[in-house]
PDB file of C-alpha atoms in Angstrom:
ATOM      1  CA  UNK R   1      18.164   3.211  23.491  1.00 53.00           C
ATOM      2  CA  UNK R   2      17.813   0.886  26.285  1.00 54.00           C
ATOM      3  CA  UNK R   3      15.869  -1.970  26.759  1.00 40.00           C
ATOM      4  CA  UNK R   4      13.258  -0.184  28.835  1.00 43.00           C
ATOM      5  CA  UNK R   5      13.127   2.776  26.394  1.00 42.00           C
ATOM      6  CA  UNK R   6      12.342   0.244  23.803  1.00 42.00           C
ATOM      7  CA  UNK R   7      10.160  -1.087  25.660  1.00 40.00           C
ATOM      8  CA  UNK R   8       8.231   2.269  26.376  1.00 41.00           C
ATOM      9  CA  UNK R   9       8.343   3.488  23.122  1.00 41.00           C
ATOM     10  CA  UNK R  10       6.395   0.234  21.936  1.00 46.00           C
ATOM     11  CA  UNK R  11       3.504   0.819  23.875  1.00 47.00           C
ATOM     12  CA  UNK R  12       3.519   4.552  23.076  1.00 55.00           C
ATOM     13  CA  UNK R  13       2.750   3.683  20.032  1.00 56.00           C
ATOM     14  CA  UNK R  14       0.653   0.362  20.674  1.00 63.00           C
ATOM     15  CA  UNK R  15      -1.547   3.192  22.077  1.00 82.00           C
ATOM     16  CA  UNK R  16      -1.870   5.399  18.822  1.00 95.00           C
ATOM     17  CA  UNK R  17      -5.206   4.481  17.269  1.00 97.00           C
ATOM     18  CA  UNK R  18      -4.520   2.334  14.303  1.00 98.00           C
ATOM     19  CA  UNK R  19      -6.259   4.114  10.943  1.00 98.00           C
ATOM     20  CA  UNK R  20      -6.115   1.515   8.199  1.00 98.00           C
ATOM     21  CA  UNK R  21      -6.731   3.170   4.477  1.00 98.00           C
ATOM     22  CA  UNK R  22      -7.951   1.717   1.573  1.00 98.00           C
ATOM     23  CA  UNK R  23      -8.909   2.456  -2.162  1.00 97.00           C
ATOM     24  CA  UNK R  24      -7.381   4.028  -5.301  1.00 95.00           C
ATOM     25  CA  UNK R  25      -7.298   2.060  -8.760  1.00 95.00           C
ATOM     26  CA  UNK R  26      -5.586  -0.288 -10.613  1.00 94.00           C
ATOM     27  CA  UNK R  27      -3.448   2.708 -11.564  1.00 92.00           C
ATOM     28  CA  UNK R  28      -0.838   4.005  -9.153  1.00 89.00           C
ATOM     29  CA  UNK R  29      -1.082   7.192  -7.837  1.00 91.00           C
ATOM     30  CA  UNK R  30      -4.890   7.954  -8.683  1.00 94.00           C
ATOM     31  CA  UNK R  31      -6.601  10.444  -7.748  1.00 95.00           C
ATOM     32  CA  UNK R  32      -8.752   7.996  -4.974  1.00 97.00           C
ATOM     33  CA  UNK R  33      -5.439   6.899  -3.795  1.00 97.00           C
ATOM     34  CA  UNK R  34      -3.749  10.635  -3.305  1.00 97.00           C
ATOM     35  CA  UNK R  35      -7.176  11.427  -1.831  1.00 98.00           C
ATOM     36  CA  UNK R  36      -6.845   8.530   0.497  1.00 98.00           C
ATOM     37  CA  UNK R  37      -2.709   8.994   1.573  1.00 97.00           C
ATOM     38  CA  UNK R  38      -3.865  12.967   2.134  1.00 97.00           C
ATOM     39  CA  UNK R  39      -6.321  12.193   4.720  1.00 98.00           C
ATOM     40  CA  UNK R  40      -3.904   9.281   6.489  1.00 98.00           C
ATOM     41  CA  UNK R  41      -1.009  11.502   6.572  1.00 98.00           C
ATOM     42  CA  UNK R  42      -3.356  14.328   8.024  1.00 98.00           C
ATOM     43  CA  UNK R  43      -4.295  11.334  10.988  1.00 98.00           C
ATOM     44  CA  UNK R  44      -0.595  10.792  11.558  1.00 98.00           C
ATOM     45  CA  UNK R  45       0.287  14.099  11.942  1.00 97.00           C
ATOM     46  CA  UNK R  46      -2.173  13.930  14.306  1.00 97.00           C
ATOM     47  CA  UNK R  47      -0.544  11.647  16.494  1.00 97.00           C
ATOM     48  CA  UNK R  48      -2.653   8.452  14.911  1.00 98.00           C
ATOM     49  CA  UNK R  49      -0.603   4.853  13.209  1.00 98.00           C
ATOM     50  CA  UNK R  50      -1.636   4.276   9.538  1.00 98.00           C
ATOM     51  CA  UNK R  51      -1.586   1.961   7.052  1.00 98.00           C
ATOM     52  CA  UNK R  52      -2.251   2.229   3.234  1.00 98.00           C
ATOM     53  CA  UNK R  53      -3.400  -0.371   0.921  1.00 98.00           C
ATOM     54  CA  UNK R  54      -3.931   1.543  -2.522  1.00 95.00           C
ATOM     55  CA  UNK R  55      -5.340   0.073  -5.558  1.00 87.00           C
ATOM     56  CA  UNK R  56      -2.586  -2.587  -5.882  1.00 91.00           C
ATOM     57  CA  UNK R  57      -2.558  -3.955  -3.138  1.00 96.00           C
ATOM     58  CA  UNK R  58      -6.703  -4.877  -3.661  1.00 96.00           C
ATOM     59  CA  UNK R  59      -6.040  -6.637  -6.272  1.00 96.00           C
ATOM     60  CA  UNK R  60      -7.497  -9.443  -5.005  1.00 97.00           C
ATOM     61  CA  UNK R  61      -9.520 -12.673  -6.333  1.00 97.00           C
ATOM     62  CA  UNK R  62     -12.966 -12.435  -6.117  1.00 96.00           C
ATOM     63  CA  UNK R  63     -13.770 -12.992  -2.557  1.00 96.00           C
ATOM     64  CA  UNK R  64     -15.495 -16.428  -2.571  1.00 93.00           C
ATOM     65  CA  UNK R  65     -16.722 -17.217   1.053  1.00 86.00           C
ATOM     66  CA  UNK R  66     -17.038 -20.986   0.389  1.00 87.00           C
ATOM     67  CA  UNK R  67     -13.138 -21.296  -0.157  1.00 88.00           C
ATOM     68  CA  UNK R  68     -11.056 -20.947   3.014  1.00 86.00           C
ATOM     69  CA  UNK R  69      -7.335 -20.625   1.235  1.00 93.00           C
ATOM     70  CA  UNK R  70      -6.688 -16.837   0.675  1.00 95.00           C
ATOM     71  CA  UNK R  71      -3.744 -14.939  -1.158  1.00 96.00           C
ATOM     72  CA  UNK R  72      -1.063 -13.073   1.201  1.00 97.00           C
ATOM     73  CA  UNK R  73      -2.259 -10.126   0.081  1.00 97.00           C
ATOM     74  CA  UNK R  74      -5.668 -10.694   1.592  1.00 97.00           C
ATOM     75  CA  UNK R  75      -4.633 -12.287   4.691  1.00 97.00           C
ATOM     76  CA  UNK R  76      -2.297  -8.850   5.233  1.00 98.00           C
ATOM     77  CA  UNK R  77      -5.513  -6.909   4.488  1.00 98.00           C
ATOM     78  CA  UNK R  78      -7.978  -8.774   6.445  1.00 98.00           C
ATOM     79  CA  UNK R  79      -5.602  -8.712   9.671  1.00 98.00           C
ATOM     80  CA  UNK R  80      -5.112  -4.898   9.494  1.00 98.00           C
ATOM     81  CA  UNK R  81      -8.483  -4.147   9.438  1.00 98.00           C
ATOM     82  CA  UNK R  82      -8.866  -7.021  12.464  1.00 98.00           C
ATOM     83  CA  UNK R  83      -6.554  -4.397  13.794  1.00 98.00           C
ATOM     84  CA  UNK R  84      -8.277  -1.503  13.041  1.00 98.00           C
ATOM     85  CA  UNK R  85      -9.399   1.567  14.922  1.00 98.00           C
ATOM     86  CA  UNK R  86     -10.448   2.857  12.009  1.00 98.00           C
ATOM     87  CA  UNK R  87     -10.739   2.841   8.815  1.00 98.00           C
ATOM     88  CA  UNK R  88     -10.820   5.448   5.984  1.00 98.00           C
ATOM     89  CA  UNK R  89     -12.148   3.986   2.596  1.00 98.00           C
ATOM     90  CA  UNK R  90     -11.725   5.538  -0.691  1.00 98.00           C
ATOM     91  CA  UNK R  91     -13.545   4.677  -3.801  1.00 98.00           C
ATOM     92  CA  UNK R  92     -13.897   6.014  -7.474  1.00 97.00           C
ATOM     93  CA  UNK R  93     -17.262   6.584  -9.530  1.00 97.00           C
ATOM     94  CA  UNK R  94     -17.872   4.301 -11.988  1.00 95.00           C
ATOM     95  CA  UNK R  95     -20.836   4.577 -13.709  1.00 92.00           C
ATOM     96  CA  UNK R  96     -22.253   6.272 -10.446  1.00 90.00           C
ATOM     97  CA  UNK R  97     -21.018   3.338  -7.898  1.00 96.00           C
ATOM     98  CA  UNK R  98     -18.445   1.656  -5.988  1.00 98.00           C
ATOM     99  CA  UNK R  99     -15.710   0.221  -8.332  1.00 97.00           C
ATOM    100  CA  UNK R 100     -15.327  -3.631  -7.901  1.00 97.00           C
ATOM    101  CA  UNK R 101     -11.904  -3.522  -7.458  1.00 97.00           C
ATOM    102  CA  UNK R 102     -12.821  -1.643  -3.849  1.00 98.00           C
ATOM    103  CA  UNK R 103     -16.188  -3.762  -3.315  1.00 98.00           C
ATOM    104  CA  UNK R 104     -14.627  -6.705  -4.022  1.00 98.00           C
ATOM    105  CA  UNK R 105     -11.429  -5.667  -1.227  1.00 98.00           C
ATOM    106  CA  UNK R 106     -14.793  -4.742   1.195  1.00 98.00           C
ATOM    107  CA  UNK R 107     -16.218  -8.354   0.740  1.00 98.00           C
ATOM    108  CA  UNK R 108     -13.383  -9.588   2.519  1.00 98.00           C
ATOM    109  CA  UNK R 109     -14.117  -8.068   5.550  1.00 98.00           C
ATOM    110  CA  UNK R 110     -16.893 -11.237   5.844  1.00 97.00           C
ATOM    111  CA  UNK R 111     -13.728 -13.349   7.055  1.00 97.00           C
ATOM    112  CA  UNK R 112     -14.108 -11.384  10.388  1.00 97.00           C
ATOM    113  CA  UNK R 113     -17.669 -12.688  11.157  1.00 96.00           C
ATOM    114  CA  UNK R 114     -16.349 -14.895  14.018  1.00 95.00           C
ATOM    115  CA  UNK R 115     -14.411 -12.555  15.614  1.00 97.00           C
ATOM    116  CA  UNK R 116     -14.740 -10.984  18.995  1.00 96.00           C
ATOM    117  CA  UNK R 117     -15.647  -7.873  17.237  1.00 97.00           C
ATOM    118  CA  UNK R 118     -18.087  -8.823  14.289  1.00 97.00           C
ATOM    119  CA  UNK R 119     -16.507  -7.405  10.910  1.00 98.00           C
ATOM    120  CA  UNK R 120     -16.140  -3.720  11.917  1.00 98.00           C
ATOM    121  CA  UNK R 121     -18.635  -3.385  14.492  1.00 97.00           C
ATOM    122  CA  UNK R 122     -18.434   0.358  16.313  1.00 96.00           C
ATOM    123  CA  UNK R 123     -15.236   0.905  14.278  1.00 98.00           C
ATOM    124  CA  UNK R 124     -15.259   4.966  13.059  1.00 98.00           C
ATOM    125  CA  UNK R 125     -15.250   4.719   9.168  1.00 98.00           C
ATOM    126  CA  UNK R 126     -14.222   7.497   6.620  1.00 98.00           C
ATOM    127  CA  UNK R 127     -15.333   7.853   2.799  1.00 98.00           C
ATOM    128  CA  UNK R 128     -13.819   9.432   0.282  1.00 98.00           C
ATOM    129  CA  UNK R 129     -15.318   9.454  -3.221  1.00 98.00           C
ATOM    130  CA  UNK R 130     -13.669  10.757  -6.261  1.00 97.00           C
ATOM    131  CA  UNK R 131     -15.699  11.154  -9.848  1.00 97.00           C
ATOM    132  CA  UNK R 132     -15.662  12.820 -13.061  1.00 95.00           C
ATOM    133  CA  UNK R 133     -18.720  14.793 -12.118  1.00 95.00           C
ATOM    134  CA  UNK R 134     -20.882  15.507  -8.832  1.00 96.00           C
ATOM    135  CA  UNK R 135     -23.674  13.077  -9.483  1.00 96.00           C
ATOM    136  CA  UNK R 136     -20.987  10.152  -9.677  1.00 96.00           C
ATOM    137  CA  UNK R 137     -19.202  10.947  -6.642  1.00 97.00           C
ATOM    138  CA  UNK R 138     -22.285  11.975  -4.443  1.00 97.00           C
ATOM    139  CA  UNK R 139     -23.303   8.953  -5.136  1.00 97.00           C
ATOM    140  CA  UNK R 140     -20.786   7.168  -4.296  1.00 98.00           C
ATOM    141  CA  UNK R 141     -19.917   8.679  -1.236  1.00 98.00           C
ATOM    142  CA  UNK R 142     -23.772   7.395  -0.073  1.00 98.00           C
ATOM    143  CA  UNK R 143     -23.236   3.751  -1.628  1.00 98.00           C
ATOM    144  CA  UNK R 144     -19.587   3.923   0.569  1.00 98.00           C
ATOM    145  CA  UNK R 145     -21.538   5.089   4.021  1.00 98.00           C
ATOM    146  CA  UNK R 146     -24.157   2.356   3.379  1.00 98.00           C
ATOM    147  CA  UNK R 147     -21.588  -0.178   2.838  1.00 98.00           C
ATOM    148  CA  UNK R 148     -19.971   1.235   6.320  1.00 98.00           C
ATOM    149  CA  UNK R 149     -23.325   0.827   7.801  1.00 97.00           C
ATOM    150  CA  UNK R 150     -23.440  -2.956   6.649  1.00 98.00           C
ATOM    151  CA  UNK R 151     -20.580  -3.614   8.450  1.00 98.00           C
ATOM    152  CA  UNK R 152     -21.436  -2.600  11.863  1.00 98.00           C
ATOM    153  CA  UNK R 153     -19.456   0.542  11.304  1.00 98.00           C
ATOM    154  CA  UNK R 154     -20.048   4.409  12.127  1.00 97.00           C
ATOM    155  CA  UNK R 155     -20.105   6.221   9.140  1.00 98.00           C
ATOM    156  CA  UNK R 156     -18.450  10.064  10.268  1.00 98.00           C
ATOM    157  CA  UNK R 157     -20.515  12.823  10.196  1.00 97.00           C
ATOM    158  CA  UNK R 158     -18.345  14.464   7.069  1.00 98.00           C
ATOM    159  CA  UNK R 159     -17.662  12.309   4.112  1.00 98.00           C
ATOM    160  CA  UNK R 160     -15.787  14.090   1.084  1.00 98.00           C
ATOM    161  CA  UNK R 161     -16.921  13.737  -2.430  1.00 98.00           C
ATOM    162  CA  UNK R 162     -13.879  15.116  -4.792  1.00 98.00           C
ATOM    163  CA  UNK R 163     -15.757  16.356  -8.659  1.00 97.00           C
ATOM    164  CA  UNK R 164     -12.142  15.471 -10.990  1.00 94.00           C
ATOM    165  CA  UNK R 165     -13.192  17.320 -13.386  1.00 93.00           C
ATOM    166  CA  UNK R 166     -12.083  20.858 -10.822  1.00 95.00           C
ATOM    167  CA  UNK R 167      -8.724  21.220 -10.639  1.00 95.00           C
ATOM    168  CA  UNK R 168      -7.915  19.336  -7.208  1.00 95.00           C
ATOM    169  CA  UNK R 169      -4.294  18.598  -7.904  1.00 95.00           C
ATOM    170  CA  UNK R 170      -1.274  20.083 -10.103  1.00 93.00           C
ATOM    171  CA  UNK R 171       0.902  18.869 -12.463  1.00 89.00           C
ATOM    172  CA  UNK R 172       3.078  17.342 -10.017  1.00 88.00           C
ATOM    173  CA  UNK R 173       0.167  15.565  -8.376  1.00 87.00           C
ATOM    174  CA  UNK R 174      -0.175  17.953  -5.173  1.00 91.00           C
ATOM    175  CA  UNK R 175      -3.228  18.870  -4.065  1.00 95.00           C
ATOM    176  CA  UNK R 176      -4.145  22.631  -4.904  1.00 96.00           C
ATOM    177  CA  UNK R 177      -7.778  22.565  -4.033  1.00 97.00           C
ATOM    178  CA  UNK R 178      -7.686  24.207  -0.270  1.00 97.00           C
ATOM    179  CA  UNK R 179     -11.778  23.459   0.184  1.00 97.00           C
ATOM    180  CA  UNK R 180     -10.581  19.711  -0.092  1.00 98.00           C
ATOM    181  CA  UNK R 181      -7.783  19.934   1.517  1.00 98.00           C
ATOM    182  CA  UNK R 182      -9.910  21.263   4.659  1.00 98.00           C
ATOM    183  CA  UNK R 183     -12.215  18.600   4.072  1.00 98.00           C
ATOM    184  CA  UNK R 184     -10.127  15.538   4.152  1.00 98.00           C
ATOM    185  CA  UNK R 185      -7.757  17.195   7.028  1.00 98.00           C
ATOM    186  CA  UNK R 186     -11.597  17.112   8.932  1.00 98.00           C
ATOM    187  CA  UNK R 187     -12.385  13.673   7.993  1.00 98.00           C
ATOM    188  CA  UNK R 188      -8.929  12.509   9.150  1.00 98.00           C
ATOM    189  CA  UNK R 189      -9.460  14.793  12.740  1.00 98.00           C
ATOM    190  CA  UNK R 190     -13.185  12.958  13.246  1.00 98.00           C
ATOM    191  CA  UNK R 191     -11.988  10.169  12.056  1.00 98.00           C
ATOM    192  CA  UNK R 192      -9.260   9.934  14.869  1.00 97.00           C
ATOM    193  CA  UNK R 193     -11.193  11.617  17.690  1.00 96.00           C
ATOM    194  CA  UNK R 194     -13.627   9.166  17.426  1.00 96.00           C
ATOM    195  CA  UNK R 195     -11.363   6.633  17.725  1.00 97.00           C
ATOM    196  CA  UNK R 196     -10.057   7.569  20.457  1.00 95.00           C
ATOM    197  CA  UNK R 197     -13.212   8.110  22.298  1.00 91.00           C
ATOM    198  CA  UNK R 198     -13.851   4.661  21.561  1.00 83.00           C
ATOM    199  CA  UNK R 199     -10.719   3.337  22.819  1.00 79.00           C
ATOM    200  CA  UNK R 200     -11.282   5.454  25.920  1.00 74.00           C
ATOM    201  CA  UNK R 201     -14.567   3.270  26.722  1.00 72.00           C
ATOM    202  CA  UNK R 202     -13.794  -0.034  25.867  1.00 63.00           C
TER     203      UNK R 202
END
């Protein structure tokens, strides 16, 4: 490849919208998490750039606003979602709420206060709740939209609450459920059309 084509193909892709994921727990390869990847690899498909941080990657000290020094790991996560075109969170229900391993990766989000574009101000943004039970993960999903709201964000129209205790994946950790499936393959097209809009008018 030459140096043009090189050149080319980096702002080909410079174009993509940017959808930045996040959730998942402590354990790899949760259910939140395989949720989550589903929905990104649905937006690049699509023709959208991704990037995952899963539970892992969140853990994070308690975001402290007063202290200025931050780990790697946040300073990777705050600067994608600087980056952002979008963002698709997912969260599981504990005890009917947002666990504080994802709140706690949310609070960081204050370190963009200053910017040009206040923490994630007309940025599309995705939920994706996942619960041992409907009431959990309905609300959930509502806690994640009004978080989204918080931050300046647009909440899309679908967000996908996932009841764990159906059988959404098998054995081998693919999902089975074809309702969800359409679901988060939707979130991921709004998710990137929207995106796109608002690339298209800025």
């Amino acid at each position: 490849m030459t140096v043009t084509e090189t050149a080319a193909a980096q702002t080909e892709s410079a174009q993509r919208p940017l959808v930045v994921g996040l959730g998942g727990t402590l354990r790899e390869n949760s259910s939140t998490e395989r949720a989550v990847r589903h929905c990104l690899q649905s937006v690049e498909r699509e023709g959208g750039r991704i990037r995952m941080f899963a539970g892992p990657d969140l853990d994070l000290p308690m975001y402290a606003p007063h202290q200025l020094e931050r780990t790697p790991k946040a300073l990777e996560l705050v600067g994608a979602l600087r980056d952002a075109d979008a963002v698709v969170v997912g969260s599981p229900g504990y005890h009917g709420a947002v666990s504080g391993l994802v709140k706690n990766a949310l609070d960081y989000i204050e370190d963009l206060r200053e910017d040009a574009r206040v923490y994630l101000d007309d940025t599309p943004w995705g939920c994706i709740s996942c619960a041992y039970g409907w009431q959990a993960a309905v609300g959930t999903l509502g806690q994640l939209r009004s978080i989204g709201h918080a931050l300046r964000a647009w909440p899309t129209p679908l967000g996908v609450a996932i009841n764990s205790a159906d059988r959404i994946w098998d054995e081998a950790g693919e999902l089975v459920d074809e309702p969800v499936r359409n679901q988060l393959d939707m979130l991921a097209g709004q998710v990137l059309t929207f995106a796109r809009a608002h690339r298209n008018t800025t």
